[in-house]
CSV table of C-alpha atoms and ligand atoms in Angstrom, one decimal:
chain,number,residue,atom,x,y,z
A,700,MET,CA,-7.3,9.1,-13.8
A,701,ILE,CA,-8.9,5.7,-13.7
A,702,ARG,CA,-9.0,4.2,-10.2
A,703,GLU,CA,-10.4,0.8,-9.1
A,704,THR,CA,-10.0,-0.3,-5.5
A,705,PHE,CA,-11.3,-3.7,-4.5
A,706,PRO,CA,-10.6,-6.3,-1.9
A,707,VAL,CA,-8.5,-9.4,-2.8
A,708,GLY,CA,-7.8,-12.6,-0.9
A,709,LEU,CA,-8.7,-14.0,2.5
A,710,LEU,CA,-7.8,-10.9,4.4
A,711,ALA,CA,-9.6,-8.6,1.9
A,712,CYS,CA,-6.5,-6.5,1.2
A,713,ASN,CA,-7.4,-3.4,-0.9
A,714,CYS,CA,-5.8,-3.7,-4.3
A,715,THR,CA,-5.8,-0.5,-6.3
A,716,ILE,CA,-5.4,0.0,-10.0
A,717,LEU,CA,-4.4,3.5,-11.1
A,718,GLY,CA,-4.5,4.2,-14.8
A,719,ASP,CA,-4.1,7.1,-17.2
A,720,GLU,CA,-7.0,7.6,-19.7
A,721,VAL,CA,-4.7,8.9,-22.4
A,722,SER,CA,-1.6,6.7,-22.3
A,723,ARG,CA,-3.5,3.6,-20.9
A,724,ASP,CA,-0.5,3.0,-18.6
A,725,ALA,CA,-1.3,1.6,-15.2
A,726,ILE,CA,0.2,1.0,-11.8
A,727,VAL,CA,-1.1,-1.8,-9.6
A,728,ILE,CA,-0.8,-1.4,-5.9
A,729,ASP,CA,-0.9,-4.5,-3.5
A,730,PRO,CA,-2.0,-7.3,-5.9
A,731,GLY,CA,-2.1,-9.8,-2.9
A,732,TYR,CA,-4.4,-12.3,-4.5
A,733,ASP,CA,-7.0,-12.7,-7.2
A,734,ILE,CA,-4.7,-12.0,-10.1
A,735,PRO,CA,-7.4,-13.1,-12.7
A,736,GLU,CA,-9.8,-10.5,-11.3
A,737,ILE,CA,-7.1,-7.9,-11.5
A,738,LEU,CA,-6.3,-8.8,-15.1
A,739,THR,CA,-10.0,-8.7,-16.0
A,740,LYS,CA,-10.3,-5.2,-14.6
A,741,LEU,CA,-7.2,-4.0,-16.4
A,742,ALA,CA,-8.5,-5.4,-19.7
A,743,ALA,CA,-11.9,-3.8,-19.2
A,744,HIS,CA,-10.1,-0.4,-19.1
A,745,GLN,CA,-7.6,-1.4,-21.8
A,746,LEU,CA,-4.7,-0.7,-19.4
A,747,THR,CA,-1.1,-1.9,-19.5
A,748,VAL,CA,0.6,-2.5,-16.2
A,749,ARG,CA,3.9,-0.6,-16.0
A,750,GLN,CA,4.7,-0.8,-12.3
A,751,ILE,CA,3.6,-3.1,-9.4
A,752,LEU,CA,3.9,-1.3,-6.1
A,753,ILE,CA,3.8,-3.2,-2.8
A,754,THR,CA,3.0,-1.0,0.3
A,755,HIS,CA,4.7,-3.7,2.6
A,756,ALA,CA,5.7,-7.3,2.3
A,757,HIS,CA,2.9,-8.9,4.3
A,758,ILE,CA,1.6,-12.0,2.6
A,759,ASP,CA,-1.9,-10.5,1.9
A,760,HIS,CA,-0.3,-7.5,0.0
A,761,ILE,CA,2.5,-9.2,-1.9
A,762,ALA,CA,1.5,-12.8,-2.6
A,763,GLY,CA,0.3,-12.2,-6.1
A,764,ALA,CA,3.0,-9.8,-7.2
A,765,LEU,CA,5.3,-12.3,-8.9
A,766,GLU,CA,2.4,-13.9,-10.9
A,767,LEU,CA,1.3,-10.4,-12.1
A,768,LYS,CA,4.9,-9.6,-13.0
A,769,ARG,CA,5.3,-12.8,-15.0
A,770,ILE,CA,2.2,-12.0,-16.9
A,771,THR,CA,2.7,-8.3,-17.5
A,772,GLY,CA,6.5,-7.9,-17.4
A,773,ALA,CA,6.1,-5.0,-15.0
A,774,PRO,CA,8.7,-4.5,-12.3
A,775,ILE,CA,7.9,-5.0,-8.6
A,776,LEU,CA,8.7,-2.0,-6.3
A,777,TYR,CA,8.8,-2.1,-2.5
A,778,SER,CA,11.2,-1.2,0.3
A,779,LYS,CA,14.2,-3.4,0.8
A,780,GLU,CA,13.7,-2.7,4.5
A,781,ASP,CA,10.9,-5.3,4.3
A,782,LEU,CA,13.3,-8.1,3.2
A,783,PRO,CA,13.1,-9.6,6.7
A,784,GLN,CA,9.4,-10.2,6.0
A,785,LEU,CA,10.3,-12.4,3.0
A,786,ALA,CA,12.5,-14.5,5.3
A,787,ILE,CA,9.4,-15.4,7.4
A,788,MET,CA,6.9,-15.8,4.4
A,789,ASP,CA,6.3,-19.4,5.4
A,790,GLN,CA,5.5,-18.3,8.9
A,791,GLN,CA,3.1,-15.6,7.5
A,792,ALA,CA,1.5,-18.3,5.3
A,793,ALA,CA,1.1,-20.6,8.3
A,794,TRP,CA,-0.7,-17.9,10.3
A,795,LEU,CA,-3.1,-17.5,7.4
A,796,GLY,CA,-3.4,-21.3,6.7
A,797,VAL,CA,-2.4,-20.9,3.1
A,798,GLU,CA,0.4,-22.1,0.8
A,799,THR,CA,3.6,-20.1,1.0
A,800,PRO,CA,3.6,-17.8,-2.1
A,801,GLN,CA,6.7,-17.3,-4.2
A,802,VAL,CA,8.2,-14.0,-3.5
A,803,ARG,CA,11.4,-12.2,-4.6
A,804,PRO,CA,13.4,-9.2,-3.5
A,805,PRO,CA,12.1,-6.0,-5.2
A,806,ASP,CA,13.3,-5.0,-8.7
A,807,HIS,CA,13.5,-1.5,-7.2
A,808,SER,CA,13.4,-0.2,-3.7
A,809,PRO,CA,12.0,3.3,-3.9
A,810,ALA,CA,13.7,6.0,-1.7
A,811,ASP,CA,11.7,8.2,0.6
A,812,ASN,CA,10.2,11.1,-1.5
A,813,GLU,CA,11.0,9.3,-4.7
A,814,THR,CA,8.7,10.1,-7.6
A,815,ILE,CA,7.0,7.0,-9.2
A,816,SER,CA,5.5,7.8,-12.5
A,817,ILE,CA,3.8,6.2,-15.5
A,818,ARG,CA,2.9,8.3,-18.6
A,819,GLY,CA,0.2,10.8,-17.4
A,820,LEU,CA,0.4,10.1,-13.7
A,821,GLU,CA,2.9,10.9,-11.0
A,822,GLY,CA,3.0,10.0,-7.3
A,823,LYS,CA,5.5,10.3,-4.5
A,824,VAL,CA,6.6,7.5,-2.1
A,825,ILE,CA,6.5,8.3,1.6
A,826,HIS,CA,8.4,6.0,3.9
A,827,THR,CA,6.1,5.2,6.8
A,828,PRO,CA,7.8,2.4,8.9
A,829,GLY,CA,6.0,1.1,11.9
A,830,HIS,CA,3.6,-1.6,10.8
A,831,THR,CA,6.6,-3.2,9.1
A,832,GLN,CA,10.1,-1.9,8.8
A,833,GLY,CA,9.7,-1.0,5.1
A,834,SER,CA,6.0,0.1,5.0
A,835,LEU,CA,5.4,2.9,2.5
A,836,CYS,CA,2.6,5.1,1.2
A,837,LEU,CA,2.0,6.5,-2.2
A,838,HIS,CA,0.7,10.1,-2.5
A,839,ILE,CA,-0.8,11.4,-5.7
A,840,PRO,CA,-1.0,15.2,-5.1
A,841,SER,CA,-2.9,15.9,-8.4
A,842,GLN,CA,-5.7,13.6,-7.2
A,843,ASN,CA,-5.5,14.3,-3.5
A,844,LEU,CA,-5.0,10.6,-3.0
A,845,LEU,CA,-3.1,8.7,-0.5
A,846,LEU,CA,-2.6,4.9,-0.7
A,847,ALA,CA,-1.8,4.3,2.9
A,848,GLY,CA,-1.2,0.6,3.1
A,849,ASP,CA,-1.6,-0.7,6.6
A,850,THR,CA,-0.3,2.5,8.2
A,851,LEU,CA,-3.5,4.4,8.6
A,852,PHE,CA,-7.1,3.1,8.5
A,853,ALA,CA,-10.5,4.6,8.8
A,854,GLY,CA,-10.8,5.0,12.6
A,855,GLY,CA,-7.6,3.1,13.3
A,856,VAL,CA,-3.9,2.5,12.6
A,857,GLY,CA,-1.9,-0.5,11.6
A,858,ARG,CA,-1.1,-3.2,14.2
A,859,THR,CA,2.4,-3.4,15.4
A,860,ASP,CA,2.4,-6.8,17.1
A,861,PHE,CA,3.8,-8.7,14.2
A,862,PRO,CA,7.6,-9.2,13.7
A,863,GLY,CA,9.1,-5.9,12.5
A,864,GLY,CA,6.3,-3.8,13.9
A,865,ASP,CA,6.9,-0.9,16.3
A,866,GLN,CA,4.3,1.4,17.7
A,867,ASP,CA,6.4,4.5,18.4
A,868,THR,CA,7.8,4.3,14.9
A,869,LEU,CA,4.3,3.9,13.5
A,870,PHE,CA,3.0,6.9,15.5
A,871,ALA,CA,6.0,9.0,14.3
A,872,SER,CA,5.3,8.1,10.7
A,873,ILE,CA,1.7,9.1,10.9
A,874,ARG,CA,2.3,12.3,12.8
A,875,ASP,CA,5.4,13.5,10.9
A,876,ARG,CA,4.6,12.2,7.4
A,877,LEU,CA,0.9,11.8,6.9
A,878,LEU,CA,-0.7,14.4,9.0
A,879,SER,CA,1.1,17.1,7.1
A,880,LEU,CA,-0.9,16.3,4.0
A,881,PRO,CA,-4.0,18.4,3.1
A,882,ASP,CA,-7.3,17.8,4.9
A,883,GLN,CA,-9.1,16.9,1.6
A,884,THR,CA,-6.7,14.0,1.0
A,885,ILE,CA,-8.6,10.8,0.2
A,886,VAL,CA,-7.1,8.0,2.2
A,887,VAL,CA,-7.3,4.5,0.7
A,888,PRO,CA,-6.1,2.1,3.5
A,889,GLY,CA,-4.8,-1.4,3.0
A,890,HIS,CA,-8.1,-2.8,4.3
A,891,GLY,CA,-11.6,-1.5,4.8
A,892,GLU,CA,-13.3,1.7,4.0
A,893,GLU,CA,-11.8,4.8,2.4
A,894,THR,CA,-11.7,8.0,4.4
A,895,THR,CA,-10.2,11.5,4.3
A,896,LEU,CA,-7.5,13.1,6.4
A,897,ALA,CA,-10.1,15.6,7.7
A,898,THR,CA,-12.3,12.8,8.9
A,899,GLU,CA,-9.4,11.0,10.6
A,900,ARG,CA,-8.2,14.3,12.2
A,901,ALA,CA,-11.7,14.8,13.6
A,902,SER,CA,-12.5,11.3,14.8
A,903,ASN,CA,-9.7,8.7,14.7
A,904,PRO,CA,-8.7,8.2,18.4
A,905,PHE,CA,-5.1,7.5,17.5
A,906,VAL,CA,-4.8,10.7,15.4
A,907,LEU,CA,-6.5,12.7,18.1
A,908,TYR,CA,-3.9,11.3,20.6
A,909,LEU,CA,-1.1,12.2,18.2
A,910,THR,CA,-2.4,15.7,17.8
A,911,GLY,CA,-2.8,16.2,21.5
A,912,LYS,CA,-6.6,16.1,21.4
A,913,GLY,CA,-7.3,12.8,23.1
A,914,ARG,CA,-5.9,9.7,24.5
A,915,VAL,CA,-5.8,6.2,23.2
B,1946,ZN,ZN1,0.1,-5.7,6.8
């Protein structure tokens, strides 16, 4: 598998390109901004985008999706539970001090546990509401890889003080859906450094709290 993870936009959202070496098909996760840079990386690997997956409809993760779709023809996938986030996109843009991006409802809203696949690569969607109503993660078991969006970070968890956020829901998502994955799972969060579930189990204060080993 080809993987490139790199920060895009003002808030340094981690955009990830996953590609298959044989089919040259690719999936792009969270193309928030910097579409020219994303296209350059795709071209360097001779990859064709087949799917665009958005972990949640916050501006820094979704702003570039429509432009990437227009250029590549790939469908945009994210949870319809995040449609309320679209309704406040101008508010999100005002917080950031940027222009309101064009956004559209998803071409497809993946169900919990739905398999997302391109030729040569298969992942599973895990619904993890809490940071937003429709936040989701993508798990690629064959690569021990979890694209965690803004649900779980190295040393932290997603904030829940934006509209649609809820801490109890976020904690339940992490405890019930993510902590059941294997220790060696590589976690690529929506911002900042990569980590592993083993590391987070051992040192993330929120995870320690959720597993009864510490308090926040
Ligand atoms: Zn977010």
